[in-house]
C-alpha positions in Angstrom: 92.6 46.3 100.3 91.1 47.3 97.2 94.2 48.2 95.4 95.8 45.2 96.4 92.9 43.0 94.9 93.2 45.0 91.7 96.7 44.2 91.5 96.3 40.8 91.8 93.4 40.5 89.5 95.5 42.4 86.9 98.7 40.2 87.2 96.4 37.1 86.9 94.8 39.0 83.5 98.5 39.7 82.1 99.5 36.1 82.1 96.4 34.6 80.5 97.4 31.9 77.8 95.3 33.8 75.2 98.0 36.6 75.0 100.8 34.9 76.3 103.6 33.6 73.9 102.9 29.9 73.0 105.1 27.0 74.0 106.3 27.2 70.5 107.3 30.9 70.6 109.7 30.3 73.8 113.5 31.3 73.1 115.2 28.2 71.8 118.9 27.5 72.8 119.9 27.8 69.0 117.8 28.7 66.3 119.2 29.2 62.5 117.0 31.5 60.3 117.6 30.5 56.5 117.1 34.3 54.8 116.6 34.3 50.8 117.3 38.0 50.9 118.9 39.7 54.2 119.0 43.5 55.0 121.3 43.3 57.6 121.7 47.0 57.6 119.3 49.4 55.8 122.0 51.5 54.8 123.7 48.8 52.8 122.7 46.4 49.9 120.6 43.3 50.8 122.6 40.2 50.8 121.6 36.6 49.4 121.2 33.3 50.9 122.6 33.9 54.3 122.0 32.1 57.6 121.6 33.8 61.0 122.5 31.8 63.9 120.9 32.8 67.3 121.5 31.4 70.7 119.1 32.4 73.4 117.8 36.1 72.6 121.3 37.3 70.9 122.5 36.9 67.4 125.5 35.0 67.2 126.8 35.2 63.9 125.7 35.6 60.1 127.1 32.9 57.8 127.1 32.6 54.0 124.6 29.8 52.4 122.1 27.9 54.3 124.0 26.1 57.0 122.8 23.2 59.4 123.1 22.1 62.7 126.4 20.2 62.0 127.8 23.4 61.1 127.7 24.8 64.6 130.5 24.2 66.5 129.9 25.3 70.1 130.3 23.8 73.9 126.9 24.4 74.8 125.4 22.5 71.6 124.4 19.1 72.0 122.2 16.6 70.2 119.8 16.7 73.0 119.2 20.5 72.5 118.2 20.5 69.3 118.6 23.6 66.5 115.5 25.2 65.3 115.5 25.8 61.5 113.3 28.5 60.0 112.9 28.4 56.7 112.8 32.1 55.0 114.2 31.4 51.9 111.6 32.7 49.8 111.6 36.0 52.1 113.3 39.3 52.6 114.3 39.5 56.1 115.5 42.8 58.2 115.7 43.9 61.5 112.7 44.6 63.6 111.1 47.9 63.2 111.1 50.7 65.8 108.2 53.2 66.5 109.4 56.2 68.4 106.0 57.7 69.4 102.9 55.8 70.6 100.3 55.8 73.3 100.0 52.1 73.9 97.6 51.5 76.7 94.8 53.4 75.1 93.2 54.3 71.4 91.1 57.3 70.1 87.8 56.8 70.3 84.3 58.8 70.5 83.8 57.8 74.0 87.0 58.5 75.2 86.5 61.7 77.5 83.8 59.0 79.4 86.4 56.0 79.7 88.8 58.7 81.1 86.5 58.9 84.2 85.0 55.4 84.5 88.0 53.3 83.6 91.1 52.9 86.1 94.9 52.0 85.2 94.0 48.5 85.7 91.8 48.7 82.6 94.4 50.4 80.4 97.0 48.1 81.2 94.5 45.1 80.1 94.0 47.5 77.0 97.9 47.6 76.4 98.1 43.7 76.2 95.8 43.8 73.2 97.7 46.7 71.7 101.1 45.7 72.4 100.5 42.2 70.8 98.8 43.9 67.6 102.2 46.2 67.5 104.4 43.3 67.5 102.7 41.4 64.8 102.7 44.4 62.7 106.6 44.1 62.9 107.4 46.8 65.6 109.8 44.9 68.0 110.5 48.3 69.8 108.3 51.2 70.7 108.5 54.3 72.4 105.8 55.3 74.5 105.5 59.2 74.9 103.0 59.7 77.4 100.2 57.5 79.3 99.0 56.3 82.5 102.2 55.6 84.1 101.6 52.5 86.5 99.6 50.9 83.2 102.5 51.3 81.1 105.1 50.1 83.6 103.1 47.3 84.2 102.9 46.1 80.8 106.6 46.8 79.9 107.6 44.3 82.9 104.8 41.7 81.6 106.5 41.8 78.4 110.2 41.7 79.7 109.1 38.7 82.1 107.9 36.8 78.9 104.4 36.6 80.1 102.7 38.4 77.2 103.6 39.0 73.7 104.8 42.8 73.1 107.4 44.9 71.9 110.3 46.0 73.8 108.7 49.4 75.5 110.9 52.6 76.5 108.3 54.9 78.6 108.0 58.4 79.1 105.8 57.9 82.4 103.5 61.1 82.4 103.6 63.6 79.9 105.1 67.1 81.6 102.5 69.9 80.7 101.8 73.5 81.9 98.7 73.9 84.0 95.7 73.9 81.7 98.2 73.0 78.7 97.9 70.1 76.1 98.9 67.5 78.5 96.5 68.5 81.2 92.9 67.3 81.9 91.0 70.0 80.4 87.0 70.5 80.0 86.2 68.4 83.1 84.6 69.4 86.5 87.0 70.4 89.1 85.2 67.7 91.1 86.4 65.0 88.6 90.0 65.8 88.5 90.4 67.8 91.7 94.2 67.9 91.6 96.6 67.9 88.6 98.8 64.8 87.9 102.5 64.8 88.9 103.5 65.8 85.3 101.7 69.4 85.7 104.1 71.9 86.3 104.2 75.7 86.4 107.6 77.7 86.8 111.2 76.4 86.1 111.6 74.9 89.7 108.4 73.0 89.3 108.8 71.5 86.1 112.3 70.1 87.6 110.1 68.6 90.1 107.8 67.0 87.5 110.9 65.7 85.5 112.2 63.9 88.6 109.0 62.5 89.3 109.0 60.6 86.3 112.2 59.6 86.4 111.6 58.2 90.2 108.7 56.1 88.8 110.7 54.7 86.1 110.9 56.8 83.1 113.2 55.9 80.4 112.6 59.3 78.6 110.9 62.5 79.1 108.2 63.8 77.2 106.8 67.4 77.5 104.3 69.6 75.4 106.4 72.7 73.9 103.1 73.9 72.3 99.5 73.1 72.1 98.1 70.1 70.6 95.3 69.1 68.6 93.5 66.7 70.9 93.2 68.7 74.2 89.7 69.7 74.8 90.2 73.4 74.9 90.9 76.1 72.2 94.5 77.2 73.2 95.9 76.7 69.5 99.1 75.2 68.9 101.6 77.8 69.7 104.5 77.9 72.4 102.9 77.0 75.7 106.0 76.4 78.0 108.2 79.4 78.8 111.6 79.4 77.5 113.1 79.1 80.9 110.7 76.2 81.9 111.5 74.1 78.8 115.3 74.8 79.8 114.7 73.6 83.1 112.8 70.4 81.7 115.7 69.5 79.4 118.4 70.2 81.8 117.1 68.0 84.4 116.3 65.5 82.5 119.9 65.3 80.7 121.5 65.6 84.1 119.7 62.2 85.2 120.5 60.5 81.9 117.1 61.0 80.1 116.5 62.2 76.5 113.8 64.6 76.2 111.4 64.4 73.3 109.2 67.3 73.0 105.4 67.4 71.3 105.5 70.8 69.1 103.4 72.0 66.5 103.7 76.1 65.9 107.0 77.1 64.6 107.9 79.3 67.5 107.4 76.5 69.7 109.6 74.0 67.7 112.3 76.4 67.7 112.2 77.2 71.6 112.3 73.5 72.3 115.2 72.9 70.0 117.4 75.8 71.5 116.5 74.5 74.9 118.4 71.3 73.6 115.5 68.6 73.3 116.7 65.4 71.4 113.7 65.2 69.5 110.7 67.2 68.0 107.2 65.0 67.8 105.5 66.1 65.0 106.9 69.6 63.9 103.8 70.4 61.9 104.6 74.0 61.3 108.5 74.1 60.6 110.3 76.0 58.0 113.6 76.0 56.0 114.8 78.5 58.9 113.7 75.7 61.5 115.5 72.8 59.3 118.9 74.8 60.2 118.4 74.7 63.6 117.4 71.4 63.9 120.8 70.6 62.0 122.5 73.0 64.4 121.5 71.1 67.6 121.4 67.5 66.2 117.6 66.8 67.1 115.6 64.2 65.3 112.1 64.8 63.7 109.5 62.3 64.5 106.8 63.3 62.0 103.8 61.0 62.6 102.2 61.7 59.4 99.6 59.1 60.2 98.0 61.1 63.2 97.8 63.7 60.8 96.0 61.8 58.2 93.7 60.2 61.1 92.7 63.5 62.8 91.5 65.1 59.4 89.4 61.8 58.7 87.9 62.2 62.2 87.6 66.1 62.1 85.2 65.5 59.0 83.1 62.7 60.6 80.2 64.8 62.2 80.1 64.8 65.8 83.2 62.8 66.4 85.3 66.0 67.8 84.1 69.1 69.7 84.4 72.2 67.6 87.7 73.4 69.1 89.3 70.1 68.4 88.1 69.7 64.8 89.2 73.3 63.7 92.7 72.3 65.3 92.8 68.9 63.3 91.7 70.6 60.1 94.5 72.9 60.8 97.4 71.0 61.5 96.6 67.8 59.6 97.1 69.0 56.1 100.3 70.8 56.8 102.5 67.9 58.1 103.2 66.2 55.0 104.6 69.6 53.9 106.7 70.1 56.9 108.0 66.6 57.0 109.1 67.0 53.0 110.9 70.4 54.1 112.8 68.7 56.8 113.7 65.8 54.4 115.3 67.9 52.2 117.0 70.1 54.4 119.0 67.3 55.9 117.2 66.8 58.9 117.6 63.4 61.1 114.3 61.9 61.1 113.3 58.6 62.9 110.2 56.7 62.5 106.8 57.4 64.9 103.5 57.0 64.2 101.4 58.6 67.3 99.4 55.1 67.3 96.5 55.4 69.9 95.6 58.4 68.0 95.6 56.0 65.1 94.7 52.3 65.5 97.4 50.1 67.0 98.8 47.5 64.6 98.7 50.0 61.6 101.8 51.4 62.4 103.2 50.4 59.1 100.9 52.9 57.4 103.4 55.6 58.1 106.1 54.0 56.1 103.8 54.3 52.9 102.7 58.0 54.0 106.2 58.8 54.0 107.2 57.5 50.6 104.4 59.1 49.1 105.8 62.6 50.8 108.8 62.1 49.2 111.3 60.3 51.1 113.1 57.4 49.5 112.3 53.6 50.5 115.7 53.2 51.7 115.6 56.3 53.7 112.4 55.1 55.1 114.0 52.1 56.5 116.7 53.5 58.0 114.4 56.0 59.8 112.2 52.8 61.3 115.4 51.0 62.1 119.2 52.5 62.4 117.6 56.2 63.3 115.0 55.4 65.6 117.4 53.1 67.5 119.9 55.8 67.8 117.4 58.0 69.3 116.4 55.7 72.0 120.1 55.1 72.6 119.9 51.6 71.7 122.1 51.5 68.8 124.4 48.8 70.5 121.2 46.6 71.1 118.8 46.9 67.9 118.8 48.8 64.5 120.3 46.0 62.5 121.0 42.4 62.2 124.7 41.7 63.5 126.7 39.7 66.0 126.1 40.6 69.5 122.7 42.4 68.7 119.1 40.9 70.2 117.5 39.1 67.7 114.6 41.5 66.8 113.7 40.1 63.1 111.1 40.4 60.8 110.5 39.2 57.2 108.2 40.1 54.4 107.1 38.3 51.3 108.4 40.9 49.0 111.0 43.3 48.7 110.1 46.5 50.9 112.5 48.8 48.8 110.7 47.8 45.6 106.9 47.6 47.4 106.6 49.2 50.7 103.2 47.8 51.2 104.5 44.4 51.9 105.4 45.4 55.4 102.0 46.3 56.2 101.5 42.5 57.0 105.1 40.9 58.0 105.3 37.2 57.0 107.7 36.7 60.2 108.2 38.2 63.6 110.9 37.4 66.2 111.5 39.4 69.1 114.5 39.3 71.5 115.0 35.5 70.2 111.1 34.7 70.7 108.9 33.9 67.4 105.8 35.8 67.6 104.6 34.9 64.2 
């Protein structure tokens, strides 16, 4: 009875007007956006004075000049169903950005360990409403959530899809696949607090197949596993390989056989290369990769999701007295500073790069800071925008739906006051956000 009551209360809170799309933000039958500068495809040059015609959540066409309602000839258009004109004639308009690495239902804090034993997945879902809204208003219309409380993320995804709440499209990995005692396990707690491992914990190839299938059974769009140790796990187990080669092959093969891509958290060089050999679709972080590793990336075709913002964040927190336990602080100081070098090596080596922040480690809504860090690390502004639109869409298997502004794709569109190809900081505060035809800001 308590579980049913909790679900009902959670559902009521999810549709709270404070976080719902306003009436103004409901999808219009027809919308015309007048774009002063339009970057319809980040690989190409921006176009001047274009009109984007949208019906419901889909882009119908892109026209030269600034058209009006009288220029639309469609059987479903009537005078009783007015066209909404959005004036972005002084703005730079582009496709909504995509964050390939988030943890949307939580955020790093000094009392994170206490919260993990005093709060429920219902609390996580409520927090997720707040963070999803922040993320969308920051210009990120799609995210990939690579690990978190499964029921909370699934509820959040459903609420967004139904239009109850404001947030980005979510692809979720469910629970992180981890070896017992590894980076994705609940380490450092008394055994009576977490008496049994969650369903993503596995040992041996057969058990790892079971863990993958369990995530897919409960709605995972992608599988995420920890190929190596990590910074924030409360144990001094380093950042080297944790799963065996056989276990990693079992994870990847099982996921691929069931139509799911695989993301591997990996810091140490040996663990990165083992994951690449296993056939993963993306390496998350890649902190200690080198030139030899880049050749393996190119051979397998895997993406790197760099998460430079996470590296910057954990170094700052490691230098804050008492924030981390000594084992975590030591890992943060070792990993954070090398991530920029690894990213630069990968970029120069021709590795495919998809934008990702690890938001949840960093503050939700500050995702755009990763764009600036990537530029500062040596990536061109053009390639940064490609990574945050076209490449991230490809990694997620959504290239037919998002990543560019073109006929037939979802109307995920943002605008900035300046040209980000000249000043990337302008994307820290988008002046307009539309997600699947709904105006959020």
